[in-house]
Amino acid sequence: MNGQRVLLVDDEEELRRSTAQALELFGLDVQTFSNADHVLELTGFGFDGVVVSDIRMPGIDGMTLLHRIRELDAEIPVILVTGHGDVQLAVKAMREGAYDFLEKPFTPQHLAGIIRRGLDRRGLVLENRRLKAVAGKRDDLETRLPGRTQVMVDLRYSIRAIGAADADTLIIGETGVGKEVVARALHDVSPRTNRPFIAINCAALPENLIESELFGHEAGAFPGALRPRYGKFEHGRGGTILLDEIGSMPVDLQAKFLRVLQERVITRLGSNEMVPLDVRFIATSKVDLEAEVAAGRFRADLFYRLNVATIHVPSLAQRRADIPLLFLQLVREAAARYGREDMDVPADMISAVAQRDWPGNVRELRNAADRLVLGLDVKPGETAGSVRDGGKEGMGRLADKVAAFERNLIAGEIAAHGGALRPVYESLGISRKTLYEKMQKYGLDKKLLGPEHLLQDERDG
């Protein structure tokens, strides 16, 4: 299949193995996963395959995986599989961007046929993108990092040049400017594009587990280590490791990381054996690392080792002329993400957007676009306390609209899951108690659930 891959995700081991074996008999290159955690590390603008996922799984379910893949690249074919025959869920999946929807039980021939069509489509998408790039037209990089100002033209040039060089890179920029988007772009234009992209938030790593998370451990290395485990660094072999907000990395760990950077080897906890490491490191920082070095919070030798190739991501204040077009693009993306029709943005609103300061940069601008598409009636640039007419009346209208949106979202999820509440509160990321309270608040218990569904939920309990 010319290197094209099928990423198969299913939490049922026997079904996953048998499906993979059947697809391989049809000449397909299949890589299997018991959950969706690592699938996102292999997908992106350079991914040349398709994703086949069970729709109901613990943790990240098929619908959530679909949404996250579409955030990376909306044209990656995602085929969802269910054993529940839920027509409403099938319609919802197709409306939200699934390539196809398959009901269990299915024949391997049927699935293989859908996959081949998806691979053909993906191949055409990638070829079309390459031709556009050769012709000097708008390409993937300009789609992900739009802007006609010189600082954005220079940024895209730097990404293409540094990305192809495969050098370790430091990305500097304010909160919300899109540092991780730049890191993803560097990975996708590099020779490592078809290998894992592992993002590690240095500020979120638990101190007592940092070394185990990054370097891995052997069985018995510490209490509770019952079996050997790869760390993040080893898991990303052949690919790219993103160290997000590296300024938050503890000083004692910085020395160990410097050795990894210099020697490209790691040693798991509880082991004396050195493991070769073929990865590219990309680090991001929103703080001035030189100032951190001066303050003794960041090692000078690590800073100079990372500072060989540096990319500065401009804030919106540095490219104000790009804001109107960027906002319109974000509105279009939000409409597609929420299944809404494209909308015309009034000229006075675009003018207000362009004139306003955006301290949260692209992230804040995206939130404003989302609110507009969701009909929350908040002018971009205004807070809840200054909605249109201002004061408590404005807040009341906003609260009503937020409540209406929340009620419709919960009602839609309950209907989509046939009245079973466990998948509802799991998909919404809330507790069962919170869901019950919101159902009572919005009067959803009697309108959407029959006695048989309530009994089923008690059994699921």
Protein backbone atom coordinates (compact mmCIF):
# COMPACT_ATOMS: atom_id res chain seq x y z
CA MET A 1 0.00 0.00 0.00
CA ASN A 2 3.00 2.29 -0.61
CA GLY A 3 3.59 2.88 3.09
CA GLN A 4 -0.02 3.78 3.85
CA ARG A 5 -1.11 2.58 7.27
CA VAL A 6 -4.29 1.59 9.05
CA LEU A 7 -4.43 2.49 12.75
CA LEU A 8 -6.92 0.06 14.35
CA VAL A 9 -8.24 0.97 17.81
CA ASP A 10 -10.39 -1.46 19.83
CA ASP A 11 -10.34 -2.32 23.53
CA GLU A 12 -11.42 -5.94 22.87
CA GLU A 13 -8.16 -7.83 22.37
CA GLU A 14 -9.56 -10.85 20.54
CA LEU A 15 -11.58 -8.76 18.09
CA ARG A 16 -8.67 -6.38 17.56
CA ARG A 17 -6.28 -9.23 16.76
CA SER A 18 -8.67 -11.09 14.46
CA THR A 19 -9.62 -7.92 12.57
CA ALA A 20 -5.97 -6.97 12.07
CA GLN A 21 -5.10 -10.46 10.79
CA ALA A 22 -8.03 -10.41 8.35
CA LEU A 23 -7.09 -6.96 7.03
CA GLU A 24 -3.45 -7.99 6.58
CA LEU A 25 -4.66 -10.83 4.33
CA PHE A 26 -6.05 -8.07 2.09
CA GLY A 27 -2.60 -6.52 1.85
CA LEU A 28 -3.18 -3.73 4.38
CA ASP A 29 -0.48 -2.53 6.78
CA VAL A 30 -2.26 -2.54 10.16
CA GLN A 31 -1.04 -1.14 13.49
CA THR A 32 -3.23 -2.00 16.49
CA PHE A 33 -3.99 -0.12 19.72
CA SER A 34 -5.99 -1.15 22.79
CA ASN A 35 -6.91 2.50 23.45
CA ALA A 36 -6.71 5.85 21.70
CA ASP A 37 -3.99 7.38 23.87
CA HIS A 38 -1.14 6.94 21.38
CA VAL A 39 -3.08 7.29 18.12
CA LEU A 40 -2.95 11.09 18.19
CA GLU A 41 0.85 10.90 18.37
CA LEU A 42 0.90 9.24 14.93
CA THR A 43 -1.62 11.43 13.13
CA GLY A 44 -1.18 14.90 11.69
CA PHE A 45 -0.95 16.71 8.36
CA GLY A 46 1.68 14.28 7.11
CA PHE A 47 -0.21 11.10 8.13
CA ASP A 48 -0.82 8.99 5.02
CA GLY A 49 -3.31 6.42 6.31
CA VAL A 50 -6.73 5.98 7.89
CA VAL A 51 -7.97 5.42 11.44
CA VAL A 52 -10.47 2.69 12.33
CA SER A 53 -11.83 2.99 15.87
CA ASP A 54 -14.44 1.35 18.04
CA ILE A 55 -16.85 4.05 19.13
CA ARG A 56 -17.44 2.91 22.71
CA MET A 57 -14.21 2.55 24.69
CA PRO A 58 -13.02 3.54 28.17
CA GLY A 59 -11.02 6.74 28.35
CA ILE A 60 -10.95 8.45 24.95
CA ASP A 61 -13.92 7.05 23.03
CA GLY A 62 -14.32 6.97 19.26
CA MET A 63 -16.25 10.25 19.00
CA THR A 64 -13.69 12.11 21.11
CA LEU A 65 -10.88 10.61 19.03
CA LEU A 66 -12.67 11.77 15.87
CA HIS A 67 -12.89 15.34 17.16
CA ARG A 68 -9.23 15.45 18.22
CA ILE A 69 -8.01 14.05 14.91
CA ARG A 70 -10.09 16.62 13.04
CA GLU A 71 -8.40 19.36 15.08
CA LEU A 72 -5.06 18.09 13.74
CA ASP A 73 -6.24 17.52 10.16
CA ALA A 74 -9.90 17.50 9.17
CA GLU A 75 -9.15 15.40 6.07
CA ILE A 76 -7.84 12.27 7.79
CA PRO A 77 -10.38 9.48 7.12
CA VAL A 78 -11.78 8.16 10.41
CA ILE A 79 -13.97 5.05 10.27
CA LEU A 80 -16.03 4.43 13.41
CA VAL A 81 -17.29 0.98 14.44
CA THR A 82 -20.10 0.23 16.89
CA GLY A 83 -21.88 -2.84 18.12
CA HIS A 84 -24.94 -0.96 19.28
CA GLY A 85 -26.71 -0.24 16.01
CA ASP A 86 -27.36 3.33 17.13
CA VAL A 87 -28.70 5.17 14.09
CA GLN A 88 -28.70 8.55 15.86
CA LEU A 89 -25.07 8.12 16.82
CA ALA A 90 -24.20 7.11 13.25
CA VAL A 91 -25.85 10.23 11.87
CA LYS A 92 -24.08 12.37 14.47
CA ALA A 93 -20.71 10.80 13.63
CA MET A 94 -21.13 11.39 9.90
CA ARG A 95 -22.31 14.94 10.48
CA GLU A 96 -19.27 15.65 12.64
CA GLY A 97 -16.80 14.43 10.04
CA ALA A 98 -16.47 10.63 10.21
CA TYR A 99 -15.45 9.14 6.85
CA ASP A 100 -17.75 6.15 7.34
CA PHE A 101 -19.64 4.25 10.03
CA LEU A 102 -19.70 0.46 10.37
CA GLU A 103 -21.94 -1.70 12.54
CA LYS A 104 -20.78 -4.94 14.18
CA PRO A 105 -20.77 -7.69 13.09
CA PHE A 106 -19.14 -6.83 9.77
CA THR A 107 -17.24 -8.80 7.15
CA PRO A 108 -13.51 -8.16 6.67
CA GLN A 109 -14.20 -7.62 2.95
CA HIS A 110 -16.61 -4.79 3.74
CA LEU A 111 -14.20 -3.06 6.12
CA ALA A 112 -11.26 -3.56 3.75
CA GLY A 113 -13.24 -1.96 0.93
CA ILE A 114 -14.04 1.11 3.04
CA ILE A 115 -10.40 1.36 4.14
CA ARG A 116 -9.10 1.16 0.56
CA ARG A 117 -11.43 3.98 -0.50
CA GLY A 118 -10.27 6.01 2.51
CA LEU A 119 -6.62 5.40 1.63
CA ASP A 120 -7.26 6.45 -1.97
CA ARG A 121 -8.93 9.63 -0.77
CA ARG A 122 -6.12 10.39 1.67
CA GLY A 123 -3.54 9.84 -1.05
CA LEU A 124 -5.33 12.30 -3.32
CA VAL A 125 -5.53 14.88 -0.51
CA LEU A 126 -1.79 14.67 0.18
CA GLU A 127 -0.90 14.74 -3.51
CA ASN A 128 -3.12 17.78 -4.05
CA ARG A 129 -1.40 19.53 -1.17
CA ARG A 130 2.04 18.77 -2.61
CA LEU A 131 1.03 20.10 -6.02
CA LYS A 132 -0.30 23.30 -4.48
CA ALA A 133 2.94 23.78 -2.59
CA VAL A 134 4.99 23.26 -5.78
CA ALA A 135 2.77 25.75 -7.61
CA GLY A 136 3.32 28.32 -4.88
CA LYS A 137 -0.29 28.28 -3.75
CA ARG A 138 -1.65 28.23 -0.21
CA ASP A 139 -0.35 25.04 1.42
CA ASP A 140 -0.80 23.17 4.71
CA LEU A 141 1.55 25.44 6.61
CA GLU A 142 -0.32 28.57 5.56
CA THR A 143 -3.60 26.92 6.49
CA ARG A 144 -2.37 26.10 9.97
CA LEU A 145 -0.46 29.36 10.47
CA PRO A 146 -2.36 31.92 8.37
CA GLY A 147 -1.25 35.48 7.98
CA ARG A 148 0.07 37.86 5.32
CA THR A 149 2.19 40.05 7.58
CA GLN A 150 5.95 39.80 7.20
CA VAL A 151 6.43 38.22 10.63
CA MET A 152 4.15 35.30 9.61
CA VAL A 153 5.86 34.93 6.23
CA ASP A 154 9.18 34.77 8.07
CA LEU A 155 7.77 32.27 10.59
CA ARG A 156 6.64 29.86 7.87
CA TYR A 157 10.02 30.20 6.13
CA SER A 158 11.82 29.36 9.38
CA ILE A 159 9.62 26.31 9.97
CA ARG A 160 10.34 24.92 6.50
CA ALA A 161 14.08 25.53 6.85
CA ILE A 162 14.52 24.28 10.43
CA GLY A 163 12.01 21.45 10.04
CA ALA A 164 13.90 19.89 7.17
CA ALA A 165 17.19 20.21 9.08
CA ASP A 166 15.91 17.94 11.89
CA ALA A 167 17.68 20.07 14.51
CA ASP A 168 16.58 20.35 18.14
CA THR A 169 14.59 23.57 18.39
CA LEU A 170 13.46 26.11 20.98
CA ILE A 171 10.13 27.87 20.35
CA ILE A 172 9.53 31.16 22.19
CA GLY A 173 6.20 32.96 22.39
CA GLU A 174 3.49 34.38 24.62
CA THR A 175 0.62 32.29 25.97
CA GLY A 176 -1.88 31.36 23.29
CA VAL A 177 0.18 32.24 20.20
CA GLY A 178 0.27 28.66 18.92
CA LYS A 179 3.64 27.29 20.01
CA GLU A 180 2.40 23.69 19.90
CA VAL A 181 0.98 24.29 16.40
CA VAL A 182 4.44 25.41 15.31
CA ALA A 183 6.00 22.33 16.95
CA ARG A 184 3.55 20.06 15.12
CA ALA A 185 4.36 21.83 11.87
CA LEU A 186 8.10 21.31 12.43
CA HIS A 187 7.44 17.60 12.94
CA ASP A 188 5.22 17.33 9.87
CA VAL A 189 7.73 18.94 7.49
CA SER A 190 10.59 16.82 8.83
CA PRO A 191 11.68 13.32 7.76
CA ARG A 192 10.09 12.10 11.01
CA THR A 193 6.54 12.98 9.93
CA ASN A 194 5.33 9.36 10.01
CA ARG A 195 6.78 8.64 13.44
CA PRO A 196 5.31 9.54 16.87
CA PHE A 197 4.85 13.11 18.05
CA ILE A 198 4.92 13.03 21.87
CA ALA A 199 3.84 16.19 23.72
CA ILE A 200 4.93 16.47 27.36
CA ASN A 201 3.68 19.30 29.55
CA CYS A 202 6.60 19.94 31.89
CA ALA A 203 4.43 22.01 34.22
CA ALA A 204 1.93 19.17 34.71
CA LEU A 205 4.30 16.28 35.48
CA PRO A 206 3.90 15.00 39.08
CA GLU A 207 7.21 15.50 40.88
CA ASN A 208 7.29 12.00 42.38
CA LEU A 209 6.77 10.38 38.96
CA ILE A 210 8.73 12.67 36.62
CA GLU A 211 11.71 10.36 36.07
CA SER A 212 9.53 7.29 35.63
CA GLU A 213 7.27 9.13 33.17
CA LEU A 214 10.17 10.36 31.05
CA PHE A 215 12.77 7.59 31.33
CA GLY A 216 10.64 4.54 32.14
CA HIS A 217 11.42 1.91 34.76
CA GLU A 218 12.16 -1.75 35.31
CA ALA A 219 10.03 -4.07 37.42
CA GLY A 220 10.77 -3.51 41.12
CA ALA A 221 12.44 -0.12 40.58
CA PHE A 222 10.15 1.34 43.25
CA PRO A 223 7.09 0.20 45.24
CA GLY A 224 4.24 -0.43 42.82
CA ALA A 225 6.46 -0.97 39.76
CA LEU A 226 5.17 -4.46 38.99
CA ARG A 227 6.31 -4.63 35.36
CA PRO A 228 8.76 -2.82 33.06
CA ARG A 229 7.44 0.31 31.38
CA TYR A 230 8.65 2.50 28.53
CA GLY A 231 8.97 6.17 29.37
CA LYS A 232 7.83 9.01 27.13
CA PHE A 233 11.31 9.45 25.64
CA GLU A 234 11.64 5.81 24.67
CA HIS A 235 8.08 5.64 23.37
CA GLY A 236 8.87 8.47 20.95
CA ARG A 237 11.84 6.74 19.31
CA GLY A 238 12.20 7.76 15.69
CA GLY A 239 9.83 10.69 16.19
CA THR A 240 9.63 14.07 17.90
CA ILE A 241 9.42 14.89 21.62
CA LEU A 242 7.79 18.21 22.51
CA LEU A 243 8.73 19.56 25.95
CA ASP A 244 6.04 22.16 26.51
CA GLU A 245 6.99 25.01 28.86
CA ILE A 246 10.45 23.62 29.57
CA GLY A 247 11.09 26.50 31.97
CA SER A 248 8.91 24.61 34.46
CA MET A 249 11.21 21.56 34.47
CA PRO A 250 12.76 21.06 37.95
CA VAL A 251 16.43 22.03 38.12
CA ASP A 252 17.60 18.57 39.24
CA LEU A 253 15.88 16.98 36.24
CA GLN A 254 17.43 19.54 33.87
CA ALA A 255 20.88 17.99 34.43
CA LYS A 256 19.61 14.53 33.47
CA PHE A 257 17.81 15.90 30.44
CA LEU A 258 20.97 17.72 29.32
CA ARG A 259 22.78 14.37 29.28
CA VAL A 260 20.00 12.91 27.13
CA LEU A 261 20.32 15.83 24.71
CA GLN A 262 24.09 15.47 24.44
CA GLU A 263 24.50 11.69 24.37
CA ARG A 264 21.10 10.54 23.00
CA VAL A 265 20.85 7.69 25.49
CA ILE A 266 18.58 7.05 28.48
CA THR A 267 18.70 4.70 31.45
CA ARG A 268 15.45 3.40 32.89
CA LEU A 269 14.93 3.58 36.64
CA GLY A 270 16.20 0.40 38.24
CA SER A 271 18.49 -0.44 35.31
CA ASN A 272 22.13 0.12 34.44
CA GLU A 273 21.65 -0.53 30.74
CA MET A 274 21.78 2.49 28.43
CA VAL A 275 19.14 2.63 25.70
CA PRO A 276 19.99 4.52 22.45
CA LEU A 277 17.50 7.27 21.67
CA ASP A 278 16.75 8.47 18.14
CA VAL A 279 14.44 11.45 18.65
CA ARG A 280 14.21 15.12 17.85
CA PHE A 281 13.58 17.44 20.80
CA ILE A 282 11.48 20.58 20.52
CA ALA A 283 11.02 22.79 23.57
CA THR A 284 8.64 25.70 24.10
CA SER A 285 8.70 28.54 26.61
CA LYS A 286 6.52 31.54 27.35
CA VAL A 287 9.08 32.96 29.79
CA ASP A 288 12.45 34.55 29.05
CA LEU A 289 14.84 31.65 29.62
CA GLU A 290 17.85 33.98 29.76
CA ALA A 291 16.21 35.72 32.72
CA GLU A 292 15.51 32.30 34.27
CA VAL A 293 19.19 31.43 33.84
CA ALA A 294 20.20 34.68 35.53
CA ALA A 295 17.81 33.92 38.40
CA GLY A 296 19.28 30.44 38.84
CA ARG A 297 16.06 28.64 37.92
CA PHE A 298 17.30 27.26 34.59
CA ARG A 299 20.66 25.73 33.72
CA ALA A 300 22.80 27.88 31.45
CA ASP A 301 24.34 24.87 29.67
CA LEU A 302 20.88 23.45 28.88
CA PHE A 303 19.71 26.83 27.60
CA TYR A 304 22.70 27.17 25.25
CA ARG A 305 22.28 23.57 24.09
CA LEU A 306 18.63 24.23 23.18
CA ASN A 307 19.22 27.70 21.76
CA VAL A 308 20.93 26.52 18.55
CA ALA A 309 17.76 26.74 16.45
CA THR A 310 15.20 29.19 17.83
CA ILE A 311 11.80 30.22 16.51
CA HIS A 312 9.96 33.27 17.85
CA VAL A 313 6.17 33.05 17.39
CA PRO A 314 4.68 36.55 17.08
CA SER A 315 1.79 37.71 19.22
CA LEU A 316 -1.39 39.13 17.68
CA ALA A 317 -0.21 42.57 18.74
CA GLN A 318 2.79 42.08 16.42
CA ARG A 319 0.59 41.13 13.46
CA ARG A 320 -2.55 43.12 13.99
CA ALA A 321 -3.24 43.33 10.25
CA ASP A 322 -3.82 39.54 10.21
CA ILE A 323 -6.58 39.60 12.86
CA PRO A 324 -9.66 40.09 10.61
CA LEU A 325 -8.81 37.25 8.22
CA LEU A 326 -7.70 35.02 11.08
CA PHE A 327 -10.97 35.62 12.94
CA LEU A 328 -13.02 34.77 9.83
CA GLN A 329 -11.06 31.53 9.41
CA LEU A 330 -11.62 30.64 13.07
CA VAL A 331 -15.35 31.27 12.65
CA ARG A 332 -15.44 28.90 9.66
CA GLU A 333 -13.53 26.25 11.60
CA ALA A 334 -15.85 26.62 14.60
CA ALA A 335 -18.92 26.28 12.38
CA ALA A 336 -17.53 23.03 10.93
CA ARG A 337 -16.57 21.75 14.37
CA TYR A 338 -20.01 22.36 15.88
CA GLY A 339 -21.94 21.24 12.81
CA ARG A 340 -23.31 24.72 12.07
CA GLU A 341 -23.77 26.45 8.73
CA ASP A 342 -21.23 29.03 7.62
CA MET A 343 -22.23 32.46 8.86
CA ASP A 344 -21.64 35.99 7.67
CA VAL A 345 -19.81 38.09 10.25
CA PRO A 346 -21.06 41.71 10.32
CA ALA A 347 -18.56 44.32 9.20
CA ASP A 348 -18.86 46.25 12.48
CA MET A 349 -17.94 43.11 14.42
CA ILE A 350 -14.87 42.49 12.24
CA SER A 351 -13.84 46.11 12.79
CA ALA A 352 -14.24 45.71 16.56
CA VAL A 353 -12.20 42.52 16.51
CA ALA A 354 -9.38 44.22 14.60
CA GLN A 355 -9.23 47.19 16.97
CA ARG A 356 -9.23 45.23 20.21
CA ASP A 357 -6.16 43.99 22.09
CA TRP A 358 -5.96 40.21 22.50
CA PRO A 359 -3.68 39.42 25.47
CA GLY A 360 -4.65 35.73 25.15
CA ASN A 361 -3.62 35.82 21.47
CA VAL A 362 -4.99 33.19 19.06
CA ARG A 363 -6.47 31.08 21.87
CA GLU A 364 -8.57 34.02 23.07
CA LEU A 365 -9.57 34.92 19.50
CA ARG A 366 -10.64 31.30 18.89
CA ASN A 367 -12.82 31.39 22.02
CA ALA A 368 -14.52 34.52 20.71
CA ALA A 369 -15.19 32.79 17.37
CA ASP A 370 -16.63 29.77 19.19
CA ARG A 371 -18.97 31.95 21.24
CA LEU A 372 -20.18 33.70 18.11
CA VAL A 373 -20.90 30.41 16.29
CA LEU A 374 -22.66 28.96 19.35
CA GLY A 375 -24.98 31.96 19.43
CA LEU A 376 -23.95 33.17 22.85
CA ASP A 377 -24.28 36.71 21.49
CA VAL A 378 -21.10 38.02 23.05
CA LYS A 379 -19.31 40.52 20.89
CA PRO A 380 -15.71 39.44 20.37
CA GLY A 381 -13.59 41.43 22.78
CA GLU A 382 -16.27 41.78 25.44
CA THR A 383 -16.45 39.99 28.75
CA ALA A 384 -19.60 38.61 30.31
CA GLY A 385 -19.94 41.82 32.31
CA SER A 386 -19.99 44.03 29.22
CA VAL A 387 -22.27 42.09 26.90
CA ARG A 388 -23.91 44.43 24.42
CA ASP A 389 -26.10 46.54 26.73
CA GLY A 390 -23.85 45.78 29.72
CA GLY A 391 -24.70 45.28 33.35
CA LYS A 392 -26.81 42.56 34.94
CA GLU A 393 -29.30 42.47 32.09
CA GLY A 394 -26.55 41.48 29.64
CA MET A 395 -25.28 38.85 32.02
CA GLY A 396 -28.76 37.48 32.44
CA ARG A 397 -29.16 37.03 28.70
CA LEU A 398 -25.76 35.39 28.44
CA ALA A 399 -26.53 33.07 31.38
CA ASP A 400 -29.81 32.08 29.73
CA LYS A 401 -28.08 31.31 26.45
CA VAL A 402 -25.34 29.32 28.18
CA ALA A 403 -27.97 27.37 30.09
CA ALA A 404 -29.92 26.70 26.89
CA PHE A 405 -26.79 25.47 25.15
CA GLU A 406 -25.89 23.23 28.10
CA ARG A 407 -29.41 21.79 28.26
CA ASN A 408 -29.45 21.05 24.52
CA LEU A 409 -25.99 19.46 24.71
CA ILE A 410 -27.00 17.15 27.59
CA ALA A 411 -30.33 16.31 25.97
CA GLY A 412 -28.61 15.46 22.70
CA GLU A 413 -26.08 13.21 24.44
CA ILE A 414 -28.83 11.37 26.34
CA ALA A 415 -30.79 10.85 23.15
CA ALA A 416 -27.66 9.75 21.25
CA HIS A 417 -26.86 7.15 23.90
CA GLY A 418 -30.41 5.80 24.03
CA GLY A 419 -31.03 6.93 27.60
CA ALA A 420 -28.02 5.16 29.15
CA LEU A 421 -26.41 7.71 31.45
CA ARG A 422 -22.97 6.20 32.02
CA PRO A 423 -21.67 7.00 28.49
CA VAL A 424 -23.24 10.45 28.80
CA TYR A 425 -21.38 11.58 31.90
CA GLU A 426 -18.20 9.88 30.71
CA SER A 427 -18.31 11.63 27.32
CA LEU A 428 -19.09 15.00 28.93
CA GLY A 429 -16.29 14.57 31.47
CA ILE A 430 -18.51 15.12 34.53
CA SER A 431 -19.50 12.98 37.49
CA ARG A 432 -22.72 10.98 37.65
CA LYS A 433 -23.91 13.20 40.53
CA THR A 434 -23.32 16.36 38.46
CA LEU A 435 -25.23 14.89 35.52
CA TYR A 436 -28.21 13.99 37.73
CA GLU A 437 -28.22 17.50 39.21
CA LYS A 438 -28.18 19.11 35.77
CA MET A 439 -30.92 16.78 34.50
CA GLN A 440 -33.08 17.77 37.46
CA LYS A 441 -32.27 21.44 36.91
CA TYR A 442 -33.31 21.30 33.24
CA GLY A 443 -36.20 18.85 33.67
CA LEU A 444 -34.65 16.18 31.48
CA ASP A 445 -35.33 13.10 33.57
CA LYS A 446 -38.98 12.61 32.55
CA LYS A 447 -38.76 14.02 29.04
CA LEU A 448 -35.92 11.85 27.69
CA LEU A 449 -35.85 8.69 29.80
CA GLY A 450 -38.39 5.90 30.04
CA PRO A 451 -38.52 3.41 32.92
CA GLU A 452 -36.50 0.83 30.96
CA HIS A 453 -33.65 3.28 30.48
CA LEU A 454 -33.62 4.20 34.15
CA LEU A 455 -33.38 0.53 35.06
CA GLN A 456 -30.55 0.03 32.59
CA ASP A 457 -28.66 2.96 34.08
CA GLU A 458 -29.07 1.56 37.59
CA ARG A 459 -27.52 -1.68 36.36
CA ASP A 460 -24.68 0.28 34.72
CA GLY A 461 -24.33 2.25 37.95
